[in-house]
Short mmCIF file of C-alpha atoms and ligand atoms in Angstrom, two decimals:
data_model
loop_
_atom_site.label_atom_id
_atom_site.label_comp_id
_atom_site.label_asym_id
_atom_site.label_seq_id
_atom_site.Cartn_x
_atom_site.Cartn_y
_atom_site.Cartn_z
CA UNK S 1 12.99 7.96 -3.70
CA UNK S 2 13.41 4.93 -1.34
CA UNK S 3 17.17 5.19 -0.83
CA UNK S 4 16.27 9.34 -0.04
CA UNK S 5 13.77 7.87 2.22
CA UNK S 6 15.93 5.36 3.62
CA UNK S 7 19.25 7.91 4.28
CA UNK S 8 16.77 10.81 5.54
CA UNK S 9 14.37 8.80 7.93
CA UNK S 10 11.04 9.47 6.19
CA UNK S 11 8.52 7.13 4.63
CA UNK S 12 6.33 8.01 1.31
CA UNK S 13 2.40 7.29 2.31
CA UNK S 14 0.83 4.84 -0.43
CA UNK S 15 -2.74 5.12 -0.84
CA UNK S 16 -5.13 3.13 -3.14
CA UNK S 17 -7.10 4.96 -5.73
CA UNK S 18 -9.72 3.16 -7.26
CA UNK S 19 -11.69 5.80 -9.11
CA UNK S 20 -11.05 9.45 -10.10
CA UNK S 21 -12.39 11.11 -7.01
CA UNK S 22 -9.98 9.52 -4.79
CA UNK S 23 -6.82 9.51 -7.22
CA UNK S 24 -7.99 13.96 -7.37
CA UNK S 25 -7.95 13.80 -3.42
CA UNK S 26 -4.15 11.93 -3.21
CA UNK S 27 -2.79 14.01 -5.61
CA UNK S 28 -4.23 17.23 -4.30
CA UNK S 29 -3.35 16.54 -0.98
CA UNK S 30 0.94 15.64 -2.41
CA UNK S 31 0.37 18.42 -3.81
CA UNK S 32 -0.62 20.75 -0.92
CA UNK S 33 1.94 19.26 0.72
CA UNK S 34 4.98 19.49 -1.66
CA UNK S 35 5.72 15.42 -1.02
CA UNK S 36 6.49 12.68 -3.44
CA UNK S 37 3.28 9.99 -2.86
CA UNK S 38 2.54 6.30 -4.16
CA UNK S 39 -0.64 5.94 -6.09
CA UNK S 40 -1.64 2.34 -5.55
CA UNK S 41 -4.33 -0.21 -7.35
CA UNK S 42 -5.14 -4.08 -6.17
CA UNK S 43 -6.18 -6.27 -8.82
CA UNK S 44 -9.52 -5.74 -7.94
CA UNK S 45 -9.08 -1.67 -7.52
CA UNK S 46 -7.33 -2.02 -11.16
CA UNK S 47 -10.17 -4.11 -12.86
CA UNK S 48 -12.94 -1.39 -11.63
CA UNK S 49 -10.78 1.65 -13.14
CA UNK S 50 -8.64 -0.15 -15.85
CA UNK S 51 -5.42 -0.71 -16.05
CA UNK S 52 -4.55 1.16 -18.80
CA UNK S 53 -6.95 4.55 -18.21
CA UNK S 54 -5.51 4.16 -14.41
CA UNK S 55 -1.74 4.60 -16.01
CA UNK S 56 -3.09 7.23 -18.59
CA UNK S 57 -4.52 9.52 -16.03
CA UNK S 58 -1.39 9.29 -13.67
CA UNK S 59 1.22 10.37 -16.81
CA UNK S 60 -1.55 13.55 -17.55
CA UNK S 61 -0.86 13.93 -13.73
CA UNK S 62 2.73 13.63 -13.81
CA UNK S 63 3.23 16.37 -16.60
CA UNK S 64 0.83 18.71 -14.72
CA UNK S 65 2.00 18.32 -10.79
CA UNK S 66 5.21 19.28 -10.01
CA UNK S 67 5.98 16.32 -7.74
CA UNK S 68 6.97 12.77 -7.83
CA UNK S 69 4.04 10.19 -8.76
CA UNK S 70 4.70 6.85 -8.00
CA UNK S 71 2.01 4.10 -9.39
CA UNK S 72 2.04 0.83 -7.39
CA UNK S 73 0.21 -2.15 -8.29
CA UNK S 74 -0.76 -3.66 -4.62
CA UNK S 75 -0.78 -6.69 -3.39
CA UNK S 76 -0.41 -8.23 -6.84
CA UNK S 77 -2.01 -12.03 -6.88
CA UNK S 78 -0.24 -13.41 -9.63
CA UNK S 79 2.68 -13.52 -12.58
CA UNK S 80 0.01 -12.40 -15.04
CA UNK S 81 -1.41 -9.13 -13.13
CA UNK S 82 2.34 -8.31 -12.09
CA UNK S 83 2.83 -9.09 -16.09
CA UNK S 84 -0.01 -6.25 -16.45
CA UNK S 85 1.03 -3.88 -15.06
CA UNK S 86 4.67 -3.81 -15.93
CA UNK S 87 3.09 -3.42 -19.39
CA UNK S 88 0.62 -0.79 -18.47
CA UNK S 89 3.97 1.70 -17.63
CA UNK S 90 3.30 1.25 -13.56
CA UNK S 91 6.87 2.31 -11.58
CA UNK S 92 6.30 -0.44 -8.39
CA UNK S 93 5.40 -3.97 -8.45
CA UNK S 94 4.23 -5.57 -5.63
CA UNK S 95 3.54 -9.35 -5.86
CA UNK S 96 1.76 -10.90 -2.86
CA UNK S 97 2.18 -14.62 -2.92
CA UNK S 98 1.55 -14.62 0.75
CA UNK S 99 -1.40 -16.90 0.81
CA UNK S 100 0.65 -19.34 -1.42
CA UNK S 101 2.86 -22.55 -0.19
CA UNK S 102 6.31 -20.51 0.74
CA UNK S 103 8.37 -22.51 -2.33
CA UNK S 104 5.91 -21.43 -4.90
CA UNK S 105 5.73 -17.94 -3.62
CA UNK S 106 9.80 -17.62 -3.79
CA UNK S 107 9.22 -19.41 -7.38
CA UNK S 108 6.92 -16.64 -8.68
CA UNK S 109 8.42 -14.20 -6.59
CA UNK S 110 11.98 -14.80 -8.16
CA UNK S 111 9.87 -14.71 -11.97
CA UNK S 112 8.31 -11.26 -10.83
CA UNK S 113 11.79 -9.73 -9.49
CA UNK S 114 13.33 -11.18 -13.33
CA UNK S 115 10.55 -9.25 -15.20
CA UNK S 116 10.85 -6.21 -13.30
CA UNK S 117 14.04 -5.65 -12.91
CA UNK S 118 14.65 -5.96 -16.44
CA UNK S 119 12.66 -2.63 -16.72
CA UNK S 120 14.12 -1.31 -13.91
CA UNK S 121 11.19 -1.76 -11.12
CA UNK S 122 11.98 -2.26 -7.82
CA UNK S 123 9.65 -5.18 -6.01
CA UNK S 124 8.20 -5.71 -2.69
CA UNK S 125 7.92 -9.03 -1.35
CA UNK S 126 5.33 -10.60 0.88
CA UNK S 127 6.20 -13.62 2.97
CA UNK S 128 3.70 -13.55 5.46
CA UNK S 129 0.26 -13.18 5.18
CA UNK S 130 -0.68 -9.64 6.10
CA UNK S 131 -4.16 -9.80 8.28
CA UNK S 132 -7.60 -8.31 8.22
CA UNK S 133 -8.74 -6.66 5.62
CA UNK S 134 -9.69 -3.21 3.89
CA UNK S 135 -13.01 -2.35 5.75
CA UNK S 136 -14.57 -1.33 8.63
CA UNK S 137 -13.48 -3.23 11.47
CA UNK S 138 -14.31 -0.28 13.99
CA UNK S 139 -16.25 -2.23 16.33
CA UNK S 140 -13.33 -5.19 16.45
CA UNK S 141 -10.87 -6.06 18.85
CA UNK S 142 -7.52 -5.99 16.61
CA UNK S 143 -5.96 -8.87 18.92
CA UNK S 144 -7.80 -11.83 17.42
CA UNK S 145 -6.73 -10.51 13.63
CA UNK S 146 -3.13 -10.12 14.99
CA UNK S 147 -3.60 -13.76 16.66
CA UNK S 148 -4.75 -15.57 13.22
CA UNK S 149 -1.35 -14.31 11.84
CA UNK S 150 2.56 -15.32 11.92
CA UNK S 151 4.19 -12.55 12.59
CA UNK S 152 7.19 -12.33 10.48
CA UNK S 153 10.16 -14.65 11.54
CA UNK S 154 13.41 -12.80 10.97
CA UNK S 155 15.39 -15.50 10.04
CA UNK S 156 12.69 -16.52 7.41
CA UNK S 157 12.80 -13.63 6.03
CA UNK S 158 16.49 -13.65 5.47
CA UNK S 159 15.64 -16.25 3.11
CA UNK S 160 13.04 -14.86 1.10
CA UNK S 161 14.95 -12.27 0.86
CA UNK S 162 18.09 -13.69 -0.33
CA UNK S 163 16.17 -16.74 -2.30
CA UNK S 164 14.10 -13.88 -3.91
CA UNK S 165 16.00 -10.63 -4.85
CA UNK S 166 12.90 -8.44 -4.08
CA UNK S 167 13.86 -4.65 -2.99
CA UNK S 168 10.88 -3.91 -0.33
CA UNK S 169 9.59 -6.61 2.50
CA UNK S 170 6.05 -6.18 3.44
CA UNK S 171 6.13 -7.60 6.92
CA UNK S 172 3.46 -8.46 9.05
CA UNK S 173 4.58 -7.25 12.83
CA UNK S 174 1.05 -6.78 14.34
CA UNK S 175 0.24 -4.41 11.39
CA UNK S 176 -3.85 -4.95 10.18
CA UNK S 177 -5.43 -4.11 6.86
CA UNK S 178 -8.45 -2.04 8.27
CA UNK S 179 -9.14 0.24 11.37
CA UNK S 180 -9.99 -1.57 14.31
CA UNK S 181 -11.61 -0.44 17.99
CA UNK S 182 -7.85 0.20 18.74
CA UNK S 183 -4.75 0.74 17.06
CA UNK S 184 -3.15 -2.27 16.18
CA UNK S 185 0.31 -2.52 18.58
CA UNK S 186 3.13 -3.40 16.40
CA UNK S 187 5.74 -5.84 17.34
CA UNK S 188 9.09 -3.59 17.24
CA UNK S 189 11.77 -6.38 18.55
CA UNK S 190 10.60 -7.97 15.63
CA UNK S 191 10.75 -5.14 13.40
CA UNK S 192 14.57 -4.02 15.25
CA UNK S 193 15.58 -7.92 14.43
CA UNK S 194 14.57 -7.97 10.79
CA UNK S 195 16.48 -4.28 9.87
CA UNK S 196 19.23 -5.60 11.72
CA UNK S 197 19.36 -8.96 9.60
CA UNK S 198 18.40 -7.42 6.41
CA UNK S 199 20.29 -4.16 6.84
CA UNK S 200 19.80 -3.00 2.73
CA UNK S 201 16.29 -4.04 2.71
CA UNK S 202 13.76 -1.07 2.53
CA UNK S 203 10.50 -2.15 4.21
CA UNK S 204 6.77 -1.09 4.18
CA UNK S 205 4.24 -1.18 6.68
CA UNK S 206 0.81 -1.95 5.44
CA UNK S 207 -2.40 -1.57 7.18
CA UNK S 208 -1.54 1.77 7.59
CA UNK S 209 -5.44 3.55 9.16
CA UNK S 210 -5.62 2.81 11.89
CA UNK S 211 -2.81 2.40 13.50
CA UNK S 212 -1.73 5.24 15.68
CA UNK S 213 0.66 8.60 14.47
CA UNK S 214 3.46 7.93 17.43
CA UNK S 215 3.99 4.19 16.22
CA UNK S 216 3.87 4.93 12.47
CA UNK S 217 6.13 7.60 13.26
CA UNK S 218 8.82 5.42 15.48
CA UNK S 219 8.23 2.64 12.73
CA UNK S 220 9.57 5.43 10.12
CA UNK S 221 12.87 6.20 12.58
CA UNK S 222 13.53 2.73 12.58
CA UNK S 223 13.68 2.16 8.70
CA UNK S 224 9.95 1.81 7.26
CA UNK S 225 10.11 3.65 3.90
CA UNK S 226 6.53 3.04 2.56
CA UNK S 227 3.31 3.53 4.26
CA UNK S 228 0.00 2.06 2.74
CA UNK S 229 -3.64 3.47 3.61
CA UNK S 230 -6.86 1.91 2.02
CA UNK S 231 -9.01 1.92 4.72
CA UNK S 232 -9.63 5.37 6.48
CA UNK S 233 -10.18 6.93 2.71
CA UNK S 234 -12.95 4.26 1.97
CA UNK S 235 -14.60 5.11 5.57
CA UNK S 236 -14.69 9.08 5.26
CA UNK S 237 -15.53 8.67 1.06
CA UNK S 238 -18.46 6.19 1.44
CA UNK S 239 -19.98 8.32 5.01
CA UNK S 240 -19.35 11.36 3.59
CA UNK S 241 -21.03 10.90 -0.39
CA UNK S 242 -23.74 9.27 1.43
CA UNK S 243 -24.54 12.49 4.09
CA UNK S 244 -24.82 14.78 1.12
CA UNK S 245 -26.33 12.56 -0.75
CA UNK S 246 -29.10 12.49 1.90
CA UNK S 247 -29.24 16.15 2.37
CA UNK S 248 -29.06 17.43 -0.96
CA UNK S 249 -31.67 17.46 -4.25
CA UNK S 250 -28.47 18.16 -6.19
CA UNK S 251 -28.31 15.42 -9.11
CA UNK S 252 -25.02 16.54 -10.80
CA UNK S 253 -22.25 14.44 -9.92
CA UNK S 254 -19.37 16.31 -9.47
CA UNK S 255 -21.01 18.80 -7.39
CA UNK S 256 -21.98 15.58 -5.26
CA UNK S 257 -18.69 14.18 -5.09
CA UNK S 258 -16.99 17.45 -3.72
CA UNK S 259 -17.02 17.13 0.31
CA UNK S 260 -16.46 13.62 -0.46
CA UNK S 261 -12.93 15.04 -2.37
CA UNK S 262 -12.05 16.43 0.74
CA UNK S 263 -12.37 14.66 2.94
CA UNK S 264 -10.22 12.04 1.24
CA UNK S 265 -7.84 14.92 0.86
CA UNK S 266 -7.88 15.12 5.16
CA UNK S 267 -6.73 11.14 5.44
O1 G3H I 1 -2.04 -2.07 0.69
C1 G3H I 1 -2.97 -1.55 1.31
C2 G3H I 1 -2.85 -1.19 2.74
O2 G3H I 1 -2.05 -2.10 3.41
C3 G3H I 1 -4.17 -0.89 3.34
O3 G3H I 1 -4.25 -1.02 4.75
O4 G3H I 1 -6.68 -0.58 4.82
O5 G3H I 1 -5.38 -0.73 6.93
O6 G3H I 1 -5.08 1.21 5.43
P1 G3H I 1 -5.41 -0.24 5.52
CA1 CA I 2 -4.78 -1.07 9.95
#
């Protein structure tokens, strides 16, 4: 799917389930829409659900939709979990050693690629420590998040790379986790630089909400292949279960949960 994505100028949206409500609203909406999509867990996200009912539920999926499921384990913190979830059947490993000393994230890196590969999973890297985080940074200028960061040095990056074997760079070019007051501006010399340098690289772009449709859109034509959204899901599920919550005497769960279900489905 990411060499189709790659050749045809398209990127496959990755967005984190954590619990059957949301994982109902991804697939629905892939569905709707007739497009491959990437389901994707962090550790933490994993933990809540399990690792093992998360991979059940997606293979009952799989046999039922008629399109492309692709589970992701995100942002991966260590060997072990990346261990996990190569056991647990997941298709996409992503190990984020980003907040390690660079040698020991090329070290586990390079043991993550070895495991993977050997069952035929392609890996995404993560060299640079992608800022912000998952939640509601509405009322926050993105500028002092962007500011904290290094945005990804090219050359670097060649190395990791090339030190690491991974298949998919996550590089940090302005992009935020969470949604911000504004849209995060991304950094596209930098972006132009490191397709040019690492020209059979596929690359994602997290931080996905909140940054705005005409530069997710030129980030695609220029060679993103994966685009991750956490964020905008969590805002509309939590505000939305909570309204009908407060207007309803309904105690039945899944009655509850509905509007929430769709309005995941709308991110
Ligand atoms: O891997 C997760 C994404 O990068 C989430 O970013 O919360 O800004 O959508 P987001
Ligand atoms: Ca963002």
């Amino acid at each position: 799917q990411k060499e189709k994505a790659k050749n045809e100028h398209f990127a496959i949206g990755a967005f984190n389930v954590c619990n059957i409500e949301t994982l109902k609203a991804v697939t629905q909406a892939a569905v709707k829409l007739q497009t491959p999509v990437i389901l994707e867990a962090s550790d933490r996200e994993i933990n809540y659900f399990g690792i093992k009912e998360l991979s059940a539920v997606v293979n009952v999926l799989r046999e039922d939709l008629n399109i492309p499921l692709i589970l992701n384990l995100d942002h991966g913190k260590d060997f072990e979990m990346c261990k996990r979830a190569v056991e647990a059947g997941f298709d996409y490993i992503h190990f984020d050693g980003s907040a390690l000393p660079l040698e020991e994230n090329i070290k586990i890196t390079q043991e993550v690629v070895k495991l993977a590969h050997k069952h035929g999973l392609p890996v995404e890297g993560e060299m640079d420590h992608i800022q912000g985080s998952s939640e509601d940074h509405t009322k926050e200028d993105p500028t002092k998040y962007q500011l904290a960061g290094k945005y990804t040095d090219p050359e670097a990056a060649y190395g990791f790379v090339k030190k690491t074997g991974i298949d998919v760079f996550a590089a940090f070019i302005g992009n935020l986790h969470g949604t911000f007051a504004t849209s995060e501006k991304l950094d596209f010399d930098v972006f132009r630089k490191l397709t040019t340098i690492l020209p059979n690289t596929y690359f994602s772009l997290h931080g996905g909400s909140g940054i705005s449709a005409d530069q997710i859109k030129k980030a695609v034509e220029m060679g993103i292949v994966k685009v991750n959204v956490n964020t905008d899901m969590r805002i509309v599920f939590k505000n939305v279960l909570q309204k009908t919550l407060n207007e309803s005497n309904e105690i039945a769960f899944y009655k509850l949960a509905r509007p929430a279900i769709s309005a995941v489905q709308g991110v």
